[in-house]
Coordinates of C-alpha atoms (C1' of nucleotides) in Angstrom, one line a residue:
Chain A
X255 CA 75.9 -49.0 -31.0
X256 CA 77.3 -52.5 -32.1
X257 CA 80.6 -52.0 -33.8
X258 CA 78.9 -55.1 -36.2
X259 CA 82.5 -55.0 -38.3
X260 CA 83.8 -57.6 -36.0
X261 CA 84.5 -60.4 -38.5
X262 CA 82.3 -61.5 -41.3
X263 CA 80.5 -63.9 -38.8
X264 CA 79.5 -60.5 -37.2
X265 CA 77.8 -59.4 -40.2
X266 CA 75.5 -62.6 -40.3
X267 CA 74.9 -61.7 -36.7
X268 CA 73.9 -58.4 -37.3
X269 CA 71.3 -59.8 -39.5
X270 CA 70.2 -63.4 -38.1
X271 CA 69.9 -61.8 -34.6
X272 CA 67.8 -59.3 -35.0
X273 CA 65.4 -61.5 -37.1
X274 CA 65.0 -64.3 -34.4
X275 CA 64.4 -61.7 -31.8
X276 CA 62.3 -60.2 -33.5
X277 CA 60.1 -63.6 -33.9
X278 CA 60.2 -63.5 -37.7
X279 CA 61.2 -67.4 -37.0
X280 CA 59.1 -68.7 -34.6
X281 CA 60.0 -71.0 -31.9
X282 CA 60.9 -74.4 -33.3
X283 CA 61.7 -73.3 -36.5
X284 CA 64.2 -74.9 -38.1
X285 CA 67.4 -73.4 -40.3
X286 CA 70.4 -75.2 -41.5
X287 CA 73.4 -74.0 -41.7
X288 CA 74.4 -74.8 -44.9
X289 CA 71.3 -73.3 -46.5
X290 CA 72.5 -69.9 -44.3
X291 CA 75.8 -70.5 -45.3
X292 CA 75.1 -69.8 -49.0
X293 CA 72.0 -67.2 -48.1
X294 CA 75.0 -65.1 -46.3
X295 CA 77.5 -66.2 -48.7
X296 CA 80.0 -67.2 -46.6
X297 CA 81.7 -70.4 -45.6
X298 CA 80.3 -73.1 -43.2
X299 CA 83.1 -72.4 -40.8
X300 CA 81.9 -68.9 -40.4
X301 CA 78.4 -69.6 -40.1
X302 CA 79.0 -72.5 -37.3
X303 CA 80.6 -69.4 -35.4
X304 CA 77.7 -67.5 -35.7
X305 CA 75.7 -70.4 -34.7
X306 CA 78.0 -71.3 -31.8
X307 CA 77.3 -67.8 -30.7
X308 CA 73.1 -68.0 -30.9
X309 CA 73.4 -71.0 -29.3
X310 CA 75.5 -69.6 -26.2
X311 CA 72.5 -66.4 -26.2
X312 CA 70.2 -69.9 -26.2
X313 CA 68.6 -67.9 -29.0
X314 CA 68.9 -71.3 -31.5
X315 CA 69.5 -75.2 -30.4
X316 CA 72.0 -76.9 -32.6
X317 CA 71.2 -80.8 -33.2
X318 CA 72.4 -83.5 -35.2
X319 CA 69.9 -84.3 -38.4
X320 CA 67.7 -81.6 -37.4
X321 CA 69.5 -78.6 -37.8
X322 CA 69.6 -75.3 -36.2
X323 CA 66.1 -74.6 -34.1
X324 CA 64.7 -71.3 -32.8
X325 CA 64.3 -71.2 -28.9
X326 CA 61.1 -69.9 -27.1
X327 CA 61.5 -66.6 -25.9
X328 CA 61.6 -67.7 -22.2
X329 CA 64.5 -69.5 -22.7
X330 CA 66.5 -66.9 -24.3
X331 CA 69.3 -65.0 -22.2
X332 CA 67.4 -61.5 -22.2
X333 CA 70.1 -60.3 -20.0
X334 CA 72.6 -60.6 -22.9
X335 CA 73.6 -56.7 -24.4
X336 CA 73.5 -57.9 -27.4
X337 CA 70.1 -59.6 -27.2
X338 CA 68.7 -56.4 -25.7
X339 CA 70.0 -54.4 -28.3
X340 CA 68.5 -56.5 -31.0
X341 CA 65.1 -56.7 -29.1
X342 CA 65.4 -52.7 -28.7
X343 CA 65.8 -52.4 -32.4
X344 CA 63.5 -54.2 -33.8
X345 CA 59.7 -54.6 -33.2
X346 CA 59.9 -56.1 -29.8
X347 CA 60.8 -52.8 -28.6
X348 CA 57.7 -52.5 -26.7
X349 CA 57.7 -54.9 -24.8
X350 CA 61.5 -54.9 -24.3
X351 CA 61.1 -51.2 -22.9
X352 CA 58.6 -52.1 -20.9
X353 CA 60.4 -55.3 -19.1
X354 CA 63.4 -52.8 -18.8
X355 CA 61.9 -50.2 -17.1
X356 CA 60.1 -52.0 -14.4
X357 CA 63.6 -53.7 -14.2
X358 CA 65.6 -50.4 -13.2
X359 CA 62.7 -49.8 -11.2
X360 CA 63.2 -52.5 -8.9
X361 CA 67.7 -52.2 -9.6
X362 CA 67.9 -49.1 -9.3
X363 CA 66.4 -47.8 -5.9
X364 CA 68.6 -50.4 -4.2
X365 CA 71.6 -49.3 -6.0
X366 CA 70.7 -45.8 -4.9
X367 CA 70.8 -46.7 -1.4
X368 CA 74.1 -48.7 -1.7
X369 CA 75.7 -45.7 -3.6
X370 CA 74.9 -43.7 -0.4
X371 CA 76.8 -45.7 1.4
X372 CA 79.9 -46.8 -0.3
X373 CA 80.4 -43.6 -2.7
X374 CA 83.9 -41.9 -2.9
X375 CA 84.3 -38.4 -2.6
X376 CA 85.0 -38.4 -6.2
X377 CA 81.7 -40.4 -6.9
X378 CA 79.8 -37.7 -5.4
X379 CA 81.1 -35.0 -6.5
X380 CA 80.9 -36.0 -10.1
X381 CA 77.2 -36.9 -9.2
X382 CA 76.6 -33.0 -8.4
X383 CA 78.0 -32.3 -11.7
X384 CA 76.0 -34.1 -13.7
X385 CA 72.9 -32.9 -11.8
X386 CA 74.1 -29.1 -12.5
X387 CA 74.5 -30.1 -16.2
X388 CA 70.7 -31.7 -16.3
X389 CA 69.5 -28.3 -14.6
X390 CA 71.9 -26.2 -17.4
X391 CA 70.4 -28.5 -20.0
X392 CA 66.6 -28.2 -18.7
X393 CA 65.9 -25.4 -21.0
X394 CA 66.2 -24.5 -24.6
X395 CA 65.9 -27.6 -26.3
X396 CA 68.9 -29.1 -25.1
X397 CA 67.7 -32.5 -25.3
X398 CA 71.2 -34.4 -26.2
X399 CA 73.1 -32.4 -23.6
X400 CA 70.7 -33.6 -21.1
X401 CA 70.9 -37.3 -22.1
X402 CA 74.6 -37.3 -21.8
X403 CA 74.1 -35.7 -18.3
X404 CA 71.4 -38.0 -17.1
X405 CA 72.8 -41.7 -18.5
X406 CA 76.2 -40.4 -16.5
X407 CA 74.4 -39.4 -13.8
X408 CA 72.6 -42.8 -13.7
X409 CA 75.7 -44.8 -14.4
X410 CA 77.6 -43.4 -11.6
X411 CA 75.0 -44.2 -9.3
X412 CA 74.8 -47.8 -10.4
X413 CA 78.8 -48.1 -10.6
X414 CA 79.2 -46.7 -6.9
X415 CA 76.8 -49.2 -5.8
X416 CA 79.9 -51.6 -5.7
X417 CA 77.7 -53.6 -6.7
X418 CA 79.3 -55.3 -10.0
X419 CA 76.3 -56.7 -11.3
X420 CA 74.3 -53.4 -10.8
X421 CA 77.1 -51.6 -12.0
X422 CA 77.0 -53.7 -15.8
X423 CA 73.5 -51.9 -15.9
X424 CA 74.7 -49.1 -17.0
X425 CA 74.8 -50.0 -20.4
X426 CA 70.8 -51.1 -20.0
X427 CA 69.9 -47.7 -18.5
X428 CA 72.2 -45.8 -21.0
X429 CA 70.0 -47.3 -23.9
X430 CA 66.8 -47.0 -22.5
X431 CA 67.4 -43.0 -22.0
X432 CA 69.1 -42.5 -24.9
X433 CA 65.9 -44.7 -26.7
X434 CA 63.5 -42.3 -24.9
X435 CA 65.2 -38.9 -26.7
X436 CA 65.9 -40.4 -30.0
X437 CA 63.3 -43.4 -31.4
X438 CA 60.3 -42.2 -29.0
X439 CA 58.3 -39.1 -28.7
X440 CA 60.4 -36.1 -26.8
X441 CA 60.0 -32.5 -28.3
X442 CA 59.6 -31.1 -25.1
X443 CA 62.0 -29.8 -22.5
X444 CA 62.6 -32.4 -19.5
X445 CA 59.9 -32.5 -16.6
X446 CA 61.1 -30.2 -14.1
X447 CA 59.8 -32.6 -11.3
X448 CA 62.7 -35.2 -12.9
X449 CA 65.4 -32.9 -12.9
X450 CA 64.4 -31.6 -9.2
X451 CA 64.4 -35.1 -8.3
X452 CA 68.0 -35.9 -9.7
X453 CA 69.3 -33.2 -7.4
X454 CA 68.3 -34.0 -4.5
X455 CA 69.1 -37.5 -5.4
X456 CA 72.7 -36.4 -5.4
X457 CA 72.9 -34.3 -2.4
X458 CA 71.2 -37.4 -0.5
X459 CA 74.0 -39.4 -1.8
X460 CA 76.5 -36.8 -0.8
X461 CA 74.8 -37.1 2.8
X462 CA 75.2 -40.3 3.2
X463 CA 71.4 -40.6 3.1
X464 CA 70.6 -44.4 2.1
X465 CA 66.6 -44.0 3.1
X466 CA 66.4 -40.7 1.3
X467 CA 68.3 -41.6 -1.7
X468 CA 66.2 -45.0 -2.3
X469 CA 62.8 -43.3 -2.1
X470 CA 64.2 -40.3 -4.2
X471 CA 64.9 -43.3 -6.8
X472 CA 61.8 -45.1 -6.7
X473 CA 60.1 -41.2 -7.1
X474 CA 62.3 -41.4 -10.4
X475 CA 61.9 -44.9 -11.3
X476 CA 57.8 -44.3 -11.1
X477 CA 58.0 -41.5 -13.1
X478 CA 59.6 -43.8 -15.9
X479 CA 57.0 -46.3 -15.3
X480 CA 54.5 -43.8 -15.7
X481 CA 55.9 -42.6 -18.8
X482 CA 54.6 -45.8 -20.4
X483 CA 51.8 -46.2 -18.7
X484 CA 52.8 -48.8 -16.4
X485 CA 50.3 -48.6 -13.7
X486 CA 51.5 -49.1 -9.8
X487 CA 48.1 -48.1 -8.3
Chain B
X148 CA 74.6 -78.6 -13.9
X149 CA 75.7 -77.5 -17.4
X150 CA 75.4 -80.6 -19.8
X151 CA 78.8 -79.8 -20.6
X152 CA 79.3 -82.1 -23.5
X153 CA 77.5 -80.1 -26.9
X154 CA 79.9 -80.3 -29.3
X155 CA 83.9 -80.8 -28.6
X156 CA 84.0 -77.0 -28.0
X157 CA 81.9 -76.9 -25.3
X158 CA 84.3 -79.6 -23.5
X159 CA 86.9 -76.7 -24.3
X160 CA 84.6 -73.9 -22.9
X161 CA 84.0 -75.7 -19.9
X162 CA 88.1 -75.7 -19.0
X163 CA 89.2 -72.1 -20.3
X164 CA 85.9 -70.4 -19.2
X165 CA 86.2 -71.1 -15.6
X166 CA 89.9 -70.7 -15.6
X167 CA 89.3 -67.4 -17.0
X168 CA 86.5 -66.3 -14.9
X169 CA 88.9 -67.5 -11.9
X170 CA 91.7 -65.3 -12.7
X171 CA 93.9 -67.5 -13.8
X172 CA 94.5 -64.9 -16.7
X173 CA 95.1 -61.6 -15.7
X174 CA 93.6 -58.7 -17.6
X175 CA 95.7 -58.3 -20.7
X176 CA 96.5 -61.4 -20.8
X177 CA 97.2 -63.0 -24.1
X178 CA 96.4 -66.0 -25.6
X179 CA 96.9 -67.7 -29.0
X180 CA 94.6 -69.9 -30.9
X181 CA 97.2 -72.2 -32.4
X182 CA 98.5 -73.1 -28.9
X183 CA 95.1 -73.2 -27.1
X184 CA 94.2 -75.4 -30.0
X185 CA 97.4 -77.9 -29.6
X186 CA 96.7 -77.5 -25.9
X187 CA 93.3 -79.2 -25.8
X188 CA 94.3 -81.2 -28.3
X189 CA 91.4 -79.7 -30.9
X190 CA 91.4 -78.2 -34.5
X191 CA 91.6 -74.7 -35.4
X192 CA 88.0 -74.5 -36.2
X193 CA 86.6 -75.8 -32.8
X194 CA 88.7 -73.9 -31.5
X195 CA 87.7 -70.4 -33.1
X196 CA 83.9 -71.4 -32.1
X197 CA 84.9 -71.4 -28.6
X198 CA 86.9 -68.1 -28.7
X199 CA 83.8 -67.0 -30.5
X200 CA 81.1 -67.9 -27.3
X201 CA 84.6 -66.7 -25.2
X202 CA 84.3 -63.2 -27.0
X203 CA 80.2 -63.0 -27.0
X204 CA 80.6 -63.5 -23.3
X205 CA 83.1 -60.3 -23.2
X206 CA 85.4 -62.8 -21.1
X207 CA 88.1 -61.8 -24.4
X208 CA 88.5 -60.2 -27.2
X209 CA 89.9 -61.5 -30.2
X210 CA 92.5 -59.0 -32.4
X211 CA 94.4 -60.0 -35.6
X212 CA 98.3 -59.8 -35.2
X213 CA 97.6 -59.7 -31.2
X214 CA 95.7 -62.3 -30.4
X215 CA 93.0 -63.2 -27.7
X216 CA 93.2 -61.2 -25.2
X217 CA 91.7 -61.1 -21.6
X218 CA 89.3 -58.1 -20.7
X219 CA 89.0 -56.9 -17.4
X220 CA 86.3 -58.5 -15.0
X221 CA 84.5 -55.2 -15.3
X222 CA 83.7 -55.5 -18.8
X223 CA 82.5 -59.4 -18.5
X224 CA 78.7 -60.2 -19.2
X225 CA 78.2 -61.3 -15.6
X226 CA 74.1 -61.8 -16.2
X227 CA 75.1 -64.8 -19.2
X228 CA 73.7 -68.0 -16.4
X229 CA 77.0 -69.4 -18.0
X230 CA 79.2 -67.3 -16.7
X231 CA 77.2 -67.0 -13.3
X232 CA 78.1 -70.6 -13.0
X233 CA 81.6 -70.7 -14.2
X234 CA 82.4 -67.8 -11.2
X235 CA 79.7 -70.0 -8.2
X236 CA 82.5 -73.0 -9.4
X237 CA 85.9 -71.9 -9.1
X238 CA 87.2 -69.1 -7.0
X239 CA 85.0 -65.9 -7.3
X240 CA 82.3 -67.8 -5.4
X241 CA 81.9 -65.7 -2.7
X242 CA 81.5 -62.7 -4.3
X243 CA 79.7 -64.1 -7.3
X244 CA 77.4 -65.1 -4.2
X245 CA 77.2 -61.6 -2.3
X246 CA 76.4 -59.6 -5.7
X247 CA 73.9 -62.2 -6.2
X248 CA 71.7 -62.1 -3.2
X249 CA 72.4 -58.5 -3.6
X250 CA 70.7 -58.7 -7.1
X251 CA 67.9 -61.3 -5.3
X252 CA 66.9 -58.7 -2.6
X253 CA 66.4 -55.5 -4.8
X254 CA 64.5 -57.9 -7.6
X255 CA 62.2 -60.3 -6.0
X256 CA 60.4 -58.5 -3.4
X257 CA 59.1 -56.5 -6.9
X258 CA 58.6 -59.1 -7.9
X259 CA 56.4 -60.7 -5.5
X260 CA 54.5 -57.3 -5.4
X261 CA 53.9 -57.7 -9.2
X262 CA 53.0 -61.6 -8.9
X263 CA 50.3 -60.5 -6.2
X264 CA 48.5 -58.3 -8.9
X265 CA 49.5 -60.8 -11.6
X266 CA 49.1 -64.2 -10.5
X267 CA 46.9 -66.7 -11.9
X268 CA 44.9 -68.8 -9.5
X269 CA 47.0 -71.9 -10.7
X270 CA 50.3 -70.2 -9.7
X271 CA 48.2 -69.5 -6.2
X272 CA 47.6 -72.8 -6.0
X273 CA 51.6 -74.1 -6.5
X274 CA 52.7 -71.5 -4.6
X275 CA 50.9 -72.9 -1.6
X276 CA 51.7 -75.9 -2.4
X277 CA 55.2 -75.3 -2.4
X278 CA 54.7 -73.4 1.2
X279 CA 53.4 -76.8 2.8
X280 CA 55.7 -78.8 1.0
X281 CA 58.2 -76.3 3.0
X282 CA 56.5 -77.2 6.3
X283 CA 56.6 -80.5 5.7
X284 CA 60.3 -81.1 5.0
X285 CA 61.3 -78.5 7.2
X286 CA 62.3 -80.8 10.6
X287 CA 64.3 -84.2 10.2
X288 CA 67.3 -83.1 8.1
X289 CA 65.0 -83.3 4.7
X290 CA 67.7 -80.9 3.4
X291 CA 67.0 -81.7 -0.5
X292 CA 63.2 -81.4 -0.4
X293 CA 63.1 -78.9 1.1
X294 CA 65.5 -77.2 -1.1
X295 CA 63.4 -78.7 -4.0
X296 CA 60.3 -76.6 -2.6
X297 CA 61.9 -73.5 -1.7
X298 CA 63.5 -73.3 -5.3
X299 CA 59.9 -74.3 -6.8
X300 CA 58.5 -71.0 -4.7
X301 CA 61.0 -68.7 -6.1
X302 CA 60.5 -69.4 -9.4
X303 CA 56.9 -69.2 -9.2
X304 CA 57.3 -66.0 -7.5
X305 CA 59.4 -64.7 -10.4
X306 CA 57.1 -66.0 -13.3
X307 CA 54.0 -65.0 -11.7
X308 CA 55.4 -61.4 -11.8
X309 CA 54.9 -61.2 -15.7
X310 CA 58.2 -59.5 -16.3
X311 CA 60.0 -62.3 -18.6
X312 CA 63.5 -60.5 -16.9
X313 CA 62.6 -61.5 -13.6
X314 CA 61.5 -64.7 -14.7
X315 CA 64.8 -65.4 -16.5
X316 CA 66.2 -65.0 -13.1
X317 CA 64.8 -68.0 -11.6
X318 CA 67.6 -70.3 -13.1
X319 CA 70.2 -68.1 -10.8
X320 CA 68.1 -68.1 -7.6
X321 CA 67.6 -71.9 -8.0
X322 CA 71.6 -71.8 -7.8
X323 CA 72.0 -69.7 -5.3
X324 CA 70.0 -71.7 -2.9
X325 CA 71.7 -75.0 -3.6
X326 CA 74.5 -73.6 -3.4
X327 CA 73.5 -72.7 0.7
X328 CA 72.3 -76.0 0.9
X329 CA 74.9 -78.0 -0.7
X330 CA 78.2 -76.1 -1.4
X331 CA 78.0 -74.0 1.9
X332 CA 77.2 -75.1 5.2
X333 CA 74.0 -76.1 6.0
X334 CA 73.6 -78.6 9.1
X335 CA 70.4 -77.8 10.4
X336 CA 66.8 -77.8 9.9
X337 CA 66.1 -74.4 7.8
X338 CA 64.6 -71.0 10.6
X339 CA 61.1 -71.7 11.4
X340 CA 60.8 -68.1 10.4
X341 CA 61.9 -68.3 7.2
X342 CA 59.2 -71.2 6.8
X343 CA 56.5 -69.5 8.4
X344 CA 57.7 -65.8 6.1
X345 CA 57.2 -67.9 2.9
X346 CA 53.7 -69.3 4.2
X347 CA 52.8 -65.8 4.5
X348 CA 54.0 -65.3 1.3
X349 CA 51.9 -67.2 -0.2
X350 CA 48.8 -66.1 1.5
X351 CA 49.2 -62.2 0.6
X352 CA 50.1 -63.2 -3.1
X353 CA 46.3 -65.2 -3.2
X354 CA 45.0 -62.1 -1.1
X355 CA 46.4 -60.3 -3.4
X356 CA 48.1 -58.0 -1.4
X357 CA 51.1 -56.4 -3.1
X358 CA 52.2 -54.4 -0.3
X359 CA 52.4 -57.0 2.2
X360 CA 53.9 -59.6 -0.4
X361 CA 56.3 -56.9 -1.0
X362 CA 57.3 -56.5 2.4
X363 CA 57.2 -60.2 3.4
X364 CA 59.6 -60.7 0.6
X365 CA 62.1 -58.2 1.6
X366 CA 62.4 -59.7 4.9
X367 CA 63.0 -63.2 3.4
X368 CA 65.7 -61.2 1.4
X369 CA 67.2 -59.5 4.1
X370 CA 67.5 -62.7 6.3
X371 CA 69.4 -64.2 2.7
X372 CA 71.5 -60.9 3.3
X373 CA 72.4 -61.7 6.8
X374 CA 73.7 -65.3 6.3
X375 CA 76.0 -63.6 4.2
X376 CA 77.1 -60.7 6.8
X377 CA 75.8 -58.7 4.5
X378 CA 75.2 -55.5 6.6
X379 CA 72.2 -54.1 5.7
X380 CA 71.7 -51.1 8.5
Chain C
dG233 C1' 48.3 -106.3 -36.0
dT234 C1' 52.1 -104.9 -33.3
dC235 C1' 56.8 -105.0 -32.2
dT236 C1' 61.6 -105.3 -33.1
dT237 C1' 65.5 -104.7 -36.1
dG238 C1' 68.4 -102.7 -39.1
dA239 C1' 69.7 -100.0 -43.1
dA240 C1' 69.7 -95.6 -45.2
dA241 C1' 69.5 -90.8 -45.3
dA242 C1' 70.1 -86.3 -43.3
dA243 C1' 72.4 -82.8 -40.9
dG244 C1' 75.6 -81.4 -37.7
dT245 C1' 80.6 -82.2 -36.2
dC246 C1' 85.3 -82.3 -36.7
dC247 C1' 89.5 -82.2 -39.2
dT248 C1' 93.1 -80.9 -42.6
dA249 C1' 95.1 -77.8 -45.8
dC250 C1' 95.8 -73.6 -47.8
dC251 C1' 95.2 -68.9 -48.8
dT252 C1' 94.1 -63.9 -47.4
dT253 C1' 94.4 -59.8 -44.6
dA254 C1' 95.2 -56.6 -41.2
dT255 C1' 98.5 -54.7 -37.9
dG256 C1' 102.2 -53.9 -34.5
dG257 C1' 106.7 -52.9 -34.4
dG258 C1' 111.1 -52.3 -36.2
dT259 C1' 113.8 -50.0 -39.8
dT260 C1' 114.8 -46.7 -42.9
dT261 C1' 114.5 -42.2 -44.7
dC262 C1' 114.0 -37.3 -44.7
Chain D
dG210 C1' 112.6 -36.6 -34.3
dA211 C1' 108.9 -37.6 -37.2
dA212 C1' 107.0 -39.9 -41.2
dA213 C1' 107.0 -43.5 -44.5
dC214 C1' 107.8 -48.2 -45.4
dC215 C1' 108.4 -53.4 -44.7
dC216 C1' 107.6 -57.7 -43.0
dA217 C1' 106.8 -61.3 -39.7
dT218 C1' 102.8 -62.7 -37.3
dA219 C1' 98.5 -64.3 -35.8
dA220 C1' 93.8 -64.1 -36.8
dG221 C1' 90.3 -64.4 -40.6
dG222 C1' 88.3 -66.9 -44.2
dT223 C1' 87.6 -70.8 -47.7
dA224 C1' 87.0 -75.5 -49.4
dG225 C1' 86.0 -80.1 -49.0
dG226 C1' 86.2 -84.6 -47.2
dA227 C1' 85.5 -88.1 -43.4
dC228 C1' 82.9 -89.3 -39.3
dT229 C1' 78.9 -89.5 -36.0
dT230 C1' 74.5 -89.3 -34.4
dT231 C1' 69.8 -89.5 -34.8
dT232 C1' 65.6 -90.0 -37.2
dT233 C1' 62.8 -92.4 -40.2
dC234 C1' 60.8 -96.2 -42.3
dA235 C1' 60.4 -100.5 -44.2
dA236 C1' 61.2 -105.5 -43.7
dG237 C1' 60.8 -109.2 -41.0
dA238 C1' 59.5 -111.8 -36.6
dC239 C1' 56.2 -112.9 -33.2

DNA sequence: GTCTTGAAAAAGTCCTACCTTATGGGTTTC
DNA sequence: GAAACCCATAAGGTAGGACTTTTTCAAGAC
């Protein structure tokens, strides 16, 4: 996922990130950067970087003669990549997942309907692709064939949008399936239902169906909800 | 808005962010730290923080022998509030504006539906508040307060929903609408409809009615949509 | 007893100086 | 023409000292 390696202030990150979003400091807690300086064994110049960088997710508050001090959670930037990665990763996974999923469930319908009306010819057709390769991957076990099918399939449908803040989802959604095959619970083959779905998602696209291609999404998008038991009675 | 003034890098950010998220730099573009450092007249080391927030932002990336380059606008983390802000300031506005209320109407009216089932009878309470405070400053050019309550609304709406994502977003929706009131024009009183569409709001979220809270909200979103010729057909 | 004042301590902030390391690109070699 | 080799370059990292702000707390004034 992260490439980490991206200067020894990336290292500390890698480590310091995950533990503050994982609450193992809780809010108001105070570090100093010295003291981390010499826990991570580097220099203070490299640590202020890695503060600097906290502070910009609004993770940590950096004041004179206190120190560094942990942020509530409601006032961190939850929409950061990095941030989600480190929630997703460590033991606010749950609750991360959750927030996520009802989040594409409102994105993603909309972006459905937009995609119907602004996709390329390209769009689509690479959209009917990706729904033949979820049907060829239905069966057998195929489970990481079908991933890779269904985050592009996703990701185009976000990206043709045009809508750039929908399309940076991708990412978002891209972790969230791949999360669903690989950390959680997935032996079986893909619901049918889903992959039925997806189709008919992409022809409506192709049609230039907005209506049909929002409520095909929200069909999706419930079925994800559902998945961890996040009632909409 | 942004306090602007922690640290002597943030002074720098505040410069080289916006004229990055302008465009002043092309993609590709190249910058060095040694110069950017002479040229705010700065050390090495604040400078390096900054590049740092810069490149947690994905506004650059930073490459030895190369240098700090500029990624492309697709790649930027366009949910960090600090970046939302740089791009309402300089001269992405009005798009940073469309793909906003864009965002706004596929989000809140979930939201509201959410805050109908999850709102506690103090939230009521403020909501409705709010509401008449919106009558009541919505005749005699009482531009601000109304603007104060309107803001006040949305953020209970996005709080009460329960999903901390949505409730992150109530910093952006604040901006959005004083932005219309402020930045764009705004001469008269606010639509009686819109008034009387948040009332109703209100009203279904205590009744707890998530359909009709959901549906009121989507035409409040739709009229945001409108102002913007944003064709919704 | 309460309020003001001011000094001291703590921790971040900024700077300077110097060294290390990776790498893109040009040059040589085969 | 491809592969190996060099080197100038710009970022990466370290060390430490001087400065600033903010908190705390104690002494003195009322």
């Amino acid at each position: 996922m992260t490439i980490g390696g991206r200067g020894l202030h990336g290292h500390v990150l890698d480590t310091l990130g995950p533990s503050i979003t994982a609450g193992e400091y809780p809010p108001g807690s105070v570090l100093r950067t010295d003291e981390l300086a010499q826990r991570f064994e580097v220099s203070r110049s490299v640590m202020r970087e890695a503060v600097r960088v906290l502070e910009s997710m609004h993770l940590v508050e950096s004041r004179r003669r206190v120190g560094v001090t942990v942020r509530p959670k409601d006032e961190w930037n939850v929409y950061d990549p990095q941030v989600i990665r480190w929630r997703l990763a460590g033991a606010d996974r749950p609750q991360q997942l959750r927030s996520l999923t009802v989040l594409r469930s409102a994105i993603e319908p909309v972006a459905a309907g937009l995609a119907a009306r602004h996709a390329t010819s390209e769009q689509c057709a690479a959209l009917t692709d990706c729904a033949l390769g979820m049907i060829a991957t239905s069966r057998g076990h195929q489970l990481e064939g079908y991933l890779l099918h269904d985050v592009a399939f996703h990701r185009i449908i976000l990206t043709a949008s045009g809508n750039e803040m929908f399309a940076r989802l991708g990412d978002v959604v891209a972790e969230v399936l791949s999360g669903r095959t690989h950390h959680d619970v997935m032996f079986e083959d893909p619901d049918p239902a889903a992959v039925t779905l997806h189709v008919r998602l992409a022809e409506a696209v192709r049609a230039r169906d907005a209506g049909a291609a929002e409520d095909l999404t929200r069909e999706i998008t419930v079925g994800a909800l559902h998945e961890l038991d996040i009632l909409a009675p």
